[in-house]
Coordinates of C-alpha atoms and ligand atoms in Angstrom, one line a residue:
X280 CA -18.7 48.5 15.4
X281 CA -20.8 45.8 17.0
X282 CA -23.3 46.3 19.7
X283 CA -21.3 43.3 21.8
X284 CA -18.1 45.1 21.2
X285 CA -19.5 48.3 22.4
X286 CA -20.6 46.7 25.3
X287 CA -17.2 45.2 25.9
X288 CA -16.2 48.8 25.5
X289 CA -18.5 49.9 28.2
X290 CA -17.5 46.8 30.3
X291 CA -13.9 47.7 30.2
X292 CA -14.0 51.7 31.0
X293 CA -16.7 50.4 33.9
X294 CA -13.9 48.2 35.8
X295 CA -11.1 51.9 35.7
X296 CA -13.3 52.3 38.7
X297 CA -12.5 49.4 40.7
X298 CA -9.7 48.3 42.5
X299 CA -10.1 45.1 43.6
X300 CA -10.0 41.1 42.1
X301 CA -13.0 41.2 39.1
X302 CA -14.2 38.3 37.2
X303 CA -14.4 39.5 33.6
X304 CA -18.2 39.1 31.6
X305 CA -15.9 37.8 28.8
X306 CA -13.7 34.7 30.3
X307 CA -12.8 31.9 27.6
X308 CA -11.5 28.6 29.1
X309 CA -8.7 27.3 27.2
X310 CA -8.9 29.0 24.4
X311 CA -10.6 31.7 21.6
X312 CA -11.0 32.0 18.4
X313 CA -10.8 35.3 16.6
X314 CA -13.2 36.4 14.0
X315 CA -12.1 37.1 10.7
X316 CA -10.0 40.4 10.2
X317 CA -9.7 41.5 14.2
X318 CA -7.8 44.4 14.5
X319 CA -4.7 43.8 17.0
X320 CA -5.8 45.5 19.6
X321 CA -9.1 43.4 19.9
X322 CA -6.6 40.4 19.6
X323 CA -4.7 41.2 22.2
X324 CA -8.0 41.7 24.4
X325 CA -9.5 38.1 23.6
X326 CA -5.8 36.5 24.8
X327 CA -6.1 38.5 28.0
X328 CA -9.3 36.8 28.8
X329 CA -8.4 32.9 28.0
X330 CA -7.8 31.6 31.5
X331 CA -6.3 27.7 32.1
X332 CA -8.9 25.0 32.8
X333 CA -9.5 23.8 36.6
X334 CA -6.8 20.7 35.9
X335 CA -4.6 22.9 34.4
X336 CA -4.7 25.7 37.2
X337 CA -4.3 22.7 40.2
X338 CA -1.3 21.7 38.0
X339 CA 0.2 25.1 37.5
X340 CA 0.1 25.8 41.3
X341 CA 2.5 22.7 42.0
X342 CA 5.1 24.5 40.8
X343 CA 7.7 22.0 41.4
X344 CA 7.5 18.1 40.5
X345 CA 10.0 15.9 40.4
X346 CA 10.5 13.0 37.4
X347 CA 12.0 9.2 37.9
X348 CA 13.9 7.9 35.0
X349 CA 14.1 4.4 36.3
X350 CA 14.4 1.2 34.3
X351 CA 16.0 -1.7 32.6
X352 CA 18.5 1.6 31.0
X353 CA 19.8 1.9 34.8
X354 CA 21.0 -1.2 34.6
X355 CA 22.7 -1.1 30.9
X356 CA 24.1 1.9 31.9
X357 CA 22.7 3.3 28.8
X358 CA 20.4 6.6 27.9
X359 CA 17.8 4.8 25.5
X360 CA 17.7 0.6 25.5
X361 CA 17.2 -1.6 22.2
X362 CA 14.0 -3.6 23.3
X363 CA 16.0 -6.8 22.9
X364 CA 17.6 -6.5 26.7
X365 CA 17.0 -9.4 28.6
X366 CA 14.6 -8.6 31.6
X367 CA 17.3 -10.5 34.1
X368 CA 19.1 -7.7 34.6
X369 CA 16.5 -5.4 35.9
X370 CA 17.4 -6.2 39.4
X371 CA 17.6 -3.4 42.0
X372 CA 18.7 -5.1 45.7
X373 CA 17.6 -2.2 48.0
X374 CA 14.6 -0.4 46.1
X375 CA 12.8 1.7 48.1
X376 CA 10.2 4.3 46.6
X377 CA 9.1 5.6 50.0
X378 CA 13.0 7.1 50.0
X379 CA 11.8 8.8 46.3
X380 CA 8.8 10.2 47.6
X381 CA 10.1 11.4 50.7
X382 CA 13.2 13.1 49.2
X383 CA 11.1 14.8 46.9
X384 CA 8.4 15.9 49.9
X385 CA 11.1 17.7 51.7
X386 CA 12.6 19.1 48.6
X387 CA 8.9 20.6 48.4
X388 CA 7.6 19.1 45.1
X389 CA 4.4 18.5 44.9
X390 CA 4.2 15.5 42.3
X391 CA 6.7 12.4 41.6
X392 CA 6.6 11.3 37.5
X393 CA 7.7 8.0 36.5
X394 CA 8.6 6.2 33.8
X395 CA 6.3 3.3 33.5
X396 CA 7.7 2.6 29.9
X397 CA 10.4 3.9 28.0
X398 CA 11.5 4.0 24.4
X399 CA 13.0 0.3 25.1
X400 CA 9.4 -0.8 25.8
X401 CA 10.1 -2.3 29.1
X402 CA 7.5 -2.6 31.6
X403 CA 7.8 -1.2 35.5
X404 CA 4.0 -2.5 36.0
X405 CA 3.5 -6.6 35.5
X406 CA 1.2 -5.6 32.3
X407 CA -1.6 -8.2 31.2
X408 CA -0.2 -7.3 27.9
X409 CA 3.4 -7.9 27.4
X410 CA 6.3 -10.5 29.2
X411 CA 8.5 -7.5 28.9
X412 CA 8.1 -6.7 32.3
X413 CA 8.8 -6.7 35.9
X414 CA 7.5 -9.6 36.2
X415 CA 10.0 -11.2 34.3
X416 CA 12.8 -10.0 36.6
X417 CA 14.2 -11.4 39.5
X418 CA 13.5 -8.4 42.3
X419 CA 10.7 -9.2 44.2
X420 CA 11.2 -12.8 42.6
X421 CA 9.0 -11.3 39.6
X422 CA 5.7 -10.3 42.1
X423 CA 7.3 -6.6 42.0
X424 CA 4.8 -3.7 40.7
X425 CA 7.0 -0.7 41.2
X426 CA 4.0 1.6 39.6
X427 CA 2.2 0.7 42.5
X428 CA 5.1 1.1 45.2
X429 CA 5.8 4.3 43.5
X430 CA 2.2 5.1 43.5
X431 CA 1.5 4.2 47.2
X432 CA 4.5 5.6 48.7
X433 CA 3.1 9.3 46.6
X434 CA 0.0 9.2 48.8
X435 CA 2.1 8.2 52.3
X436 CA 4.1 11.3 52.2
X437 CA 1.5 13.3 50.4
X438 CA 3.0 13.8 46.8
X439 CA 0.7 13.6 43.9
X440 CA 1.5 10.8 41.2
X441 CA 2.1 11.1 37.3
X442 CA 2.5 9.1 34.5
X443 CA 5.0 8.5 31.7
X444 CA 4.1 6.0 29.1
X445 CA 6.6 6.2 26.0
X446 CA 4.3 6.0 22.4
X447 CA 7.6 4.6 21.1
X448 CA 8.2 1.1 21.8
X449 CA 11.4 -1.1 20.3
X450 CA 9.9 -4.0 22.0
X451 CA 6.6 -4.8 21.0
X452 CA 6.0 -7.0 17.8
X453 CA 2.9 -5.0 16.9
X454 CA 4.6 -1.7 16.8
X455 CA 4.1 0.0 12.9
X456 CA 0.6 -1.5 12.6
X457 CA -2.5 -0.4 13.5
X458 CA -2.8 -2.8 16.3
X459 CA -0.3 -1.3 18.6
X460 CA -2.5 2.1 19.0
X461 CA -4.6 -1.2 20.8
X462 CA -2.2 -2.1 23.0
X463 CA -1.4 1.7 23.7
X464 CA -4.5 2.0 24.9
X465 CA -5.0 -1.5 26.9
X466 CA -1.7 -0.1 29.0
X467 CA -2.7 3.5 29.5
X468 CA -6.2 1.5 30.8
X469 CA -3.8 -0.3 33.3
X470 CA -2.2 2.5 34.6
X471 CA -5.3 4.8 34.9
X472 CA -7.7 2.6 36.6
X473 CA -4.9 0.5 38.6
X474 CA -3.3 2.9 40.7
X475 CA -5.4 5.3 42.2
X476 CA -5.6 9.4 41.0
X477 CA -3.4 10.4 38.2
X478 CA -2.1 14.1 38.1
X479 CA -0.2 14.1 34.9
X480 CA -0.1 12.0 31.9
X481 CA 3.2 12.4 29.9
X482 CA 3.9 11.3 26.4
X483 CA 7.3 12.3 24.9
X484 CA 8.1 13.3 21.2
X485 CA 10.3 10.6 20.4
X486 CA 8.9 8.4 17.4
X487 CA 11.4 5.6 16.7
X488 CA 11.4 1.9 14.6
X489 CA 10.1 -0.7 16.2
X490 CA 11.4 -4.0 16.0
X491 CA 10.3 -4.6 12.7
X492 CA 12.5 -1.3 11.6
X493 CA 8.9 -0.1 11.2
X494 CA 7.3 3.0 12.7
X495 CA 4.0 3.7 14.1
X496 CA 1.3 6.8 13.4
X497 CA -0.2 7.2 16.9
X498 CA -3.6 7.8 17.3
X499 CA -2.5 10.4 19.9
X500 CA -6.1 11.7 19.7
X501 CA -7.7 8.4 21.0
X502 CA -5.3 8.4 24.1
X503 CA -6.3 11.5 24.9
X504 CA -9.8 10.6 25.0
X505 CA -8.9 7.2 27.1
X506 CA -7.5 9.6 29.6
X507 CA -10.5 11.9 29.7
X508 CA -12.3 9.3 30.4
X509 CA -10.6 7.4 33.0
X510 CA -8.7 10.4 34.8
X511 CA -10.4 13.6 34.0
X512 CA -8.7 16.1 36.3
X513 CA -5.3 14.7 34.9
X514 CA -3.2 16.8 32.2
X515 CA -1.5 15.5 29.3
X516 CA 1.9 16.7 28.7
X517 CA 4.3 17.3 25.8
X518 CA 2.2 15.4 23.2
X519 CA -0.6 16.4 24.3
X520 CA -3.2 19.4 24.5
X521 CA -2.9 21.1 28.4
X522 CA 1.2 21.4 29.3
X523 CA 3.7 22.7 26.7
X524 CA 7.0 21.4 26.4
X525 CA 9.4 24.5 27.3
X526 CA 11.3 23.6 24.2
X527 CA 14.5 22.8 25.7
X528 CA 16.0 20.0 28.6
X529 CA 18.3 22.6 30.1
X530 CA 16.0 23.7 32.9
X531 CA 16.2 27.7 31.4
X532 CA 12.7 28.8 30.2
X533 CA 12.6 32.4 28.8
X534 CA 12.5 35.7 29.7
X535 CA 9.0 36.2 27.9
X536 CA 6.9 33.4 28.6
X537 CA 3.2 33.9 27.3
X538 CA 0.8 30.7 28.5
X539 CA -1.5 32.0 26.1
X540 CA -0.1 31.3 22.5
X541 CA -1.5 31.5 19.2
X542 CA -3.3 28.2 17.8
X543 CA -4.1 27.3 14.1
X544 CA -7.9 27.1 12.5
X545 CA -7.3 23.5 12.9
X546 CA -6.5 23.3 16.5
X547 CA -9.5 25.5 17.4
X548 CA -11.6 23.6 15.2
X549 CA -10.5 20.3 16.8
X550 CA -10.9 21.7 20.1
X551 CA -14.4 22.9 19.4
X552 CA -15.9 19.7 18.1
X553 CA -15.0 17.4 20.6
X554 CA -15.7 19.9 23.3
X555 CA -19.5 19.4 22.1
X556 CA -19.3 15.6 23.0
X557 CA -20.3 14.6 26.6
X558 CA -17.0 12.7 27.0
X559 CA -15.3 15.1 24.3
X560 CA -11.1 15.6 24.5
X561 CA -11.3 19.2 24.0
X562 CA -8.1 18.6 22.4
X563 CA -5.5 19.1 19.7
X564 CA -2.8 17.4 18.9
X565 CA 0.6 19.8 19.2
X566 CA 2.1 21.4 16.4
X567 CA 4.6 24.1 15.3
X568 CA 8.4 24.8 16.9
X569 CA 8.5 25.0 20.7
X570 CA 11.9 26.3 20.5
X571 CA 11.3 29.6 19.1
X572 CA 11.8 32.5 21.8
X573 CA 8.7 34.4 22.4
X574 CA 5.6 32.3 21.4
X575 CA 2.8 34.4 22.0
X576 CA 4.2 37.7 21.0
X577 CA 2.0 40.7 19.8
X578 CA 3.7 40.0 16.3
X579 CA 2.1 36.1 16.3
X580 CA -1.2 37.3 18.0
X581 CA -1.3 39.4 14.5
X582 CA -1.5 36.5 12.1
X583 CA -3.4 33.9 15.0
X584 CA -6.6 32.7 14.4
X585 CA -7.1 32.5 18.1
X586 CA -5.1 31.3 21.3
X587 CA -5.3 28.6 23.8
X588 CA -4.0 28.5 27.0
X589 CA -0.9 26.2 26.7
X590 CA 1.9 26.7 30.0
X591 CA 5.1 25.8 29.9
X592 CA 6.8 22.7 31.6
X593 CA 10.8 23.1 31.7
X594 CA 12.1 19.5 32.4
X595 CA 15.7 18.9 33.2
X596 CA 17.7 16.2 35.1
X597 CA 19.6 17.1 38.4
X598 CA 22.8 14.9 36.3
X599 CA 23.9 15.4 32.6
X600 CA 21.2 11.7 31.7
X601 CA 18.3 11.3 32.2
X602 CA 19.4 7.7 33.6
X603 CA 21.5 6.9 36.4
X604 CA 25.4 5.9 35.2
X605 CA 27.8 5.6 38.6
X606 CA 30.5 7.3 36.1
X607 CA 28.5 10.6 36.6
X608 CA 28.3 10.8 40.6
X609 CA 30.4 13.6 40.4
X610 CA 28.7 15.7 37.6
X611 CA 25.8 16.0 39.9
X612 CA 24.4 19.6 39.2
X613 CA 25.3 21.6 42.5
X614 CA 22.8 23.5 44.8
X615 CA 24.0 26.5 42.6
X616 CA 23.2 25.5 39.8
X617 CA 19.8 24.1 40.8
X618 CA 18.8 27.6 42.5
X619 CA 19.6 29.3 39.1
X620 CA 17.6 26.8 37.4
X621 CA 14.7 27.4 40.2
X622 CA 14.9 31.4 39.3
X623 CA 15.3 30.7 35.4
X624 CA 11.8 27.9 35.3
X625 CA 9.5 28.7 38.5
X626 CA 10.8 32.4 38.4
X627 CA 10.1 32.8 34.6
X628 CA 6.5 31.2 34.4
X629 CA 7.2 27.6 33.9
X630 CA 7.0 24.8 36.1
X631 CA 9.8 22.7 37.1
X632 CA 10.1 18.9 36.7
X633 CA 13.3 18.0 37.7
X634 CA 14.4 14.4 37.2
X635 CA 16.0 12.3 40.4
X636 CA 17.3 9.0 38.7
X637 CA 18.0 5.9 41.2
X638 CA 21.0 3.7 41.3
X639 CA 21.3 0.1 40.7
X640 CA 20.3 -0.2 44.3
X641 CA 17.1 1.4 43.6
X642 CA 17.6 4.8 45.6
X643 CA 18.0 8.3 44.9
X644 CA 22.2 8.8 45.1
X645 CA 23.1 10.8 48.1
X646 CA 25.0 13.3 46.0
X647 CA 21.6 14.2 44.5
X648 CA 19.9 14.7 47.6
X649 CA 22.6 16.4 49.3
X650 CA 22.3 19.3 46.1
X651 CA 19.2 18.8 46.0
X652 CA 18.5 19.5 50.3
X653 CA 21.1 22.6 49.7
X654 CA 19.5 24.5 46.9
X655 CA 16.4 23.7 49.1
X656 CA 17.4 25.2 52.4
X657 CA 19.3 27.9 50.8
X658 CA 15.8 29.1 49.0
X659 CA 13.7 28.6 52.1
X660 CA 16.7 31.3 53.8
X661 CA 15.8 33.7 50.8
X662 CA 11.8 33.4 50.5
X663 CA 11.6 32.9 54.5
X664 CA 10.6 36.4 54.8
X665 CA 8.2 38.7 52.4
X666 CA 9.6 42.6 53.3
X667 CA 6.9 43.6 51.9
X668 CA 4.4 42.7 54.8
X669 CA 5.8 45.4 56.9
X670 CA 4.8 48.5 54.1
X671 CA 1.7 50.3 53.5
X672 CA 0.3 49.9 50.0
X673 CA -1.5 52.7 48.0
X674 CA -4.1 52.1 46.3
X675 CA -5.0 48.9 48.1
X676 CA -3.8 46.7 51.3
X677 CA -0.7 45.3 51.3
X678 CA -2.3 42.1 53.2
X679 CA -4.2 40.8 49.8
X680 CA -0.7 41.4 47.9
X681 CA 1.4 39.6 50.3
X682 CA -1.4 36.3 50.9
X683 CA -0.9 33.3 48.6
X684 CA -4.5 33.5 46.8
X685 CA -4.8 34.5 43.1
X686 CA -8.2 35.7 43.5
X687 CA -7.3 38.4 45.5
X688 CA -5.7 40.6 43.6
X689 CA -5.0 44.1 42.5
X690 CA -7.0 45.6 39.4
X691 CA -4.9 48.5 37.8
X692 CA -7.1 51.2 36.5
X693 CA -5.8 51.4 33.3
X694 CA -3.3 49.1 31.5
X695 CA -0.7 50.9 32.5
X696 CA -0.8 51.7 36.0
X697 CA 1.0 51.9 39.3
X698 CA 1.3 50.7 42.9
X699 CA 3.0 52.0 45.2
X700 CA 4.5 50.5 48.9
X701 CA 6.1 53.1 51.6
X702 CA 8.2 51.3 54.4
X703 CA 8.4 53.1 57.9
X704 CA 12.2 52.7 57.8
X705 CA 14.5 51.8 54.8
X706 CA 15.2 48.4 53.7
X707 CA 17.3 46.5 51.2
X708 CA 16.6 43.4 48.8
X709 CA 17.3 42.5 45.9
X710 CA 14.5 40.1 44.7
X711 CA 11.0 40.6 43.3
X712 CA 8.0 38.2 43.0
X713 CA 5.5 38.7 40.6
X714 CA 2.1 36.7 40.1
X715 CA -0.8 37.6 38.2
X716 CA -4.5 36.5 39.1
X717 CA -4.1 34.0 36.2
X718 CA -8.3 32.3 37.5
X719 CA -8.6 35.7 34.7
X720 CA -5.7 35.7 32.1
X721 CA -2.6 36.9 31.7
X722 CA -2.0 39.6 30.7
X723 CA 1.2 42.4 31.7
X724 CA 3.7 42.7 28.5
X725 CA 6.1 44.8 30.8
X726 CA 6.9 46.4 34.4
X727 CA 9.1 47.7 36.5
X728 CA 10.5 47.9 39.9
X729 CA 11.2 51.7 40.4
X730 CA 12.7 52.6 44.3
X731 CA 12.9 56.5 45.0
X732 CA 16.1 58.2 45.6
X733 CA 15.5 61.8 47.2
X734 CA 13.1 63.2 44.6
X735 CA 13.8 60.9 41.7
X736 CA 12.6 57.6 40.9
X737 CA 15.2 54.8 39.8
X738 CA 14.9 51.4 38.2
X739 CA 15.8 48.6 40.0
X740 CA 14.7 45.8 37.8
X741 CA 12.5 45.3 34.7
X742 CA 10.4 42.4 32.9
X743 CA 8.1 41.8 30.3
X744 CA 5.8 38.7 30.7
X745 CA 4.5 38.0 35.0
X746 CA 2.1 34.9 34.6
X747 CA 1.6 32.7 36.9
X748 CA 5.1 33.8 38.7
X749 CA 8.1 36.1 37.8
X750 CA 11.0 36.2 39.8
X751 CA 13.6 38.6 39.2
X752 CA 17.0 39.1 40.4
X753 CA 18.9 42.4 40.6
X754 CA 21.6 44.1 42.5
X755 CA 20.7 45.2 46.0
X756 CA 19.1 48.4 46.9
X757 CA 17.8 50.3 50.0
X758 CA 15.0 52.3 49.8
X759 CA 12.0 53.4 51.6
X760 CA 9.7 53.8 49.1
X761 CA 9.1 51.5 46.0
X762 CA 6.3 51.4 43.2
X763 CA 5.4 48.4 41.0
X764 CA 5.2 49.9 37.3
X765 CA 2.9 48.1 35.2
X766 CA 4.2 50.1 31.6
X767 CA 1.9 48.2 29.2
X768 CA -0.9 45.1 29.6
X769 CA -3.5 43.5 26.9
X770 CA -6.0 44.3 29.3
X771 CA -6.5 45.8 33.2
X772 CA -3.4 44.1 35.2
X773 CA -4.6 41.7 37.6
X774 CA -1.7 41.6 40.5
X775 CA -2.2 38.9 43.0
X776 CA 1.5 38.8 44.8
X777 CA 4.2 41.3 45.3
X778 CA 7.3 40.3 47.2
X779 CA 10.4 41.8 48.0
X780 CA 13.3 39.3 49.5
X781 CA 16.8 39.7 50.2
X782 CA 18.5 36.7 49.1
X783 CA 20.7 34.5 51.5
X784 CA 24.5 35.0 51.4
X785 CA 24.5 31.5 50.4
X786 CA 23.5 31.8 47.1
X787 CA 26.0 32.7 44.6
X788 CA 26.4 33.5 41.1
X789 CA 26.7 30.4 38.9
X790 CA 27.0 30.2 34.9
X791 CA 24.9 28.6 32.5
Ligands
LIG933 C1 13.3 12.5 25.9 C2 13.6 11.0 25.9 O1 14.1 10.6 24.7 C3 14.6 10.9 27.0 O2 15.1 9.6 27.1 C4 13.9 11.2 28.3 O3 12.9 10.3 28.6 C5 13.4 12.7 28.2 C6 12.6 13.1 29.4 O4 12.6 12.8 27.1 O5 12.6 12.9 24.8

């Protein structure tokens, strides 16, 4: 045994003592590696103590954003474009972005995403680089920068702004050679010094032929660095080292969703050279299946060579495209839908980028915002009011578990371990909302809800992974007394939020 694990050791048995939020000696920002044969356990330890970077925590705590799939597809009425469209027909007669942002504002998201190129190649920005643009259209007689309307209407009504900027391109003659990975980078230059701050820079999967039936390797590795280096407190999505991909477009993350997954020798390795350089990525380029349930998993932590912190994005449209087509006005997803979708991404430790595509008149259908304005209003009814703020808590004040701050949190004396709330008259509910203190891991593999019944305790609900949030639903119960059981963690729980709600009669069941 080493003398630094024996002082871990000592570390660890010191903290059964406290009770309140404690910042951990070990703390590894965005990932660890494990030394050669680690026994699980130890394993488990190091993961419990990889916390998110600063621009991944701001981006975490948005919790809702909203994506634009706007473009010369809206007006082909297709899903993906050729690159051979003519620019003519991009021609929107009432666009307003200021109605995008402000629908999203009162929806409460946080961030708008738009698509400033897709697979087609088409431009939304007049680019230096390319005709293929707006500036060969005929709305705003070709003067038209909708990145920049986009952009500027964010900031009016308060909305952070985000980037999508498709690697694939079937327009551009220079795709398949080296010298498109240069005019990759001369348009994510454009749109990262042009329009003010970035939040999010989002590069999908999809790698295509270009025109010349060719395709391209990216040098994913140099856009990352461009970004660094122009926009440091943005994240890079999908392809790309700080948001994961959920792994599906449905909007239903999982029931165990670890933001601390395992990572290859030659992630960490990647990781830790550039991280060395002043202007370094700190990156890695994805790899492996994001579709597999359970990615970070006691039985992957086994044969890891280390972890990174990696969260999950769950993207889905509010229709069945990603692009507007009139034919699907009807098949807009309804407010029941979307709550389910809230409880199965936001509720299960993912965020939620939910995709609002405009018409041909350039606005966001009113069949989307009226579902989208319900499932809002309905989920204020059901959050409006935290029961819990009315109990006493034992072992520590109810007032830190009901505030909205991570750091202050809960510290369980052991990793399993129990907190208990005593109402002065009964009350029923039937939701629960989990968060753990994620500025110090995560860490809880399973809990319960437990309510007492005369002498006996019952379960009401149980989960494994909390994270950032956990919501669950259950049938409703009246009790006076409740306990939060944490059954099994990698390390002492850190509990920042407990909630108990009773839902609105509005919302009803809905199927997948
Ligand atoms: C996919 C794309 O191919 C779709 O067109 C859309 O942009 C979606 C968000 O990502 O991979």
């Amino acid at each position: 045994m080493t003398t630094s694990f024996l002082f871990r050791l000592l570390l660890l048995s010191a903290g059964s003592l406290t009770v309140g939020c404690r910042s951990a000696a070990e703390r590894y920002v965005g990932s660890a590696s494990f030394p050669d044969s680690l026994p699980l356990e130890e394993k488990c330890r190091i993961a419990a103590h990889v916390v998110p970077s600063e621009r991944q925590l701001q981006w975490q705590q948005m919790e809702f954003t909203g994506f634009i799939c706007y473009g010369i597809n809206t007006f082909t009425d297709s899903e993906w474009g050729t690159g051979r469209e003519d620019p003519k027909l991009f021609a929107p007669t009432e666009l307003d972005a200021r109605q995008w942002a402000r629908t999203a504002r009162e929806a409460g998201m946080k961030m708008l995403l738009l698509t400033c190129k897709h697979h087609d190649g088409f431009c939304l920005w007049p680019s230096r680089y390319t005709d293929f643009s707006v500036a060969s259209t005929p709305w705003r007689d070709g003067k038209g920068d909708l990145v920049r309307e986009v952009a500027d209407a964010c900031r009016a009504e308060g909305l952070k702004f985000a980037v999508y900027l498709s690697p694939w391109d079937m327009n551009h003659p220079s795709y398949g050679t080296d010298a498109y990975n240069d005019y990759f980078v001369n348009q994510l230059e454009e749109l990262l010094t042009q329009y003010g701050p970035i939040a999010e820079v989002w590069f999908d999967g999809a790698c295509g032929e270009g025109p010349n039936g060719k395709k391209q390797v990216y040098d994913f590795e140099r856009y990352f660095a461009t970004i660094r280096r122009l926009q440091p407190e943005a994240v890079i999505a999908i392809m790309g080292p700080d948001v994961r991909w959920v792994g599906t477009e449905s909007g239903y993350g999982r029931d165990t969703e670890w933001s601390v997954i395992p990572a290859s020798r030659n992630m960490l390795e990647r990781i830790a050279a550039s991280s060395q350089q002043e202007r370094g990525t700190g990156t890695f380029v994805p790899e492996g299946d994001m579709m597999v349930q359970n990615l970070g998993g006691r039985d992957k932590l086994a044969t890891a060579d280390g972890v990174i912190w990696y969260p999950s994005e769950v993207d889905v449209s509010i229709r069945p495209g990603w692009y507007y087509h009139a034919a699907q006005d009807t098949l807009v997803k309804s407010p029941a839908k979307l709550i389910d979708i809230y409880y199965s991404s936001i509720g299960k430790n993912s965020l939620l980028l939910l995709n609002l595509p405009p018409d041909k008149r350039g606005l966001i259908h009113e069949n989307d915002i009226h579902s989208l304005n319900e499932m809002q209003r309905i989920l204020r009814q059901t959050f409006r009011d935290n029961l819990l703020r009315t109990a006493t808590a034992s072992p520590y004040p109810v007032s830190e578990l009901t505030d909205s701050l991570l750091t202050t949190c809960w510290t369980g004396r052991a990793t399993s371990d129990t907190l208990e709330f005593t109402f002065d008259r009964p009350q029923t509910f039937d939701r629960l909302l989990l968060q753990e203190n994620i500025t110090e891991g995560q860490r809880v593999e399973s809990f319960a809800l437990e309510y007492r019944q005369g002498d006996t305790w019952l379960t009401a609900a149980e989960g494994t992974t909390i994270g950032y949030k956990r919501i669950l639903r259950f049938p409703g119960i009246t009790t006076q007394d409740i306990r939060i059981v944490i059954r099994q963690s990698r390390d002492l729980p850190q509990i920042a939020t407990v909630g108990l709600y009773q839902s609105s009669p509005e919302e009803v069941e809905t199927t997948k």
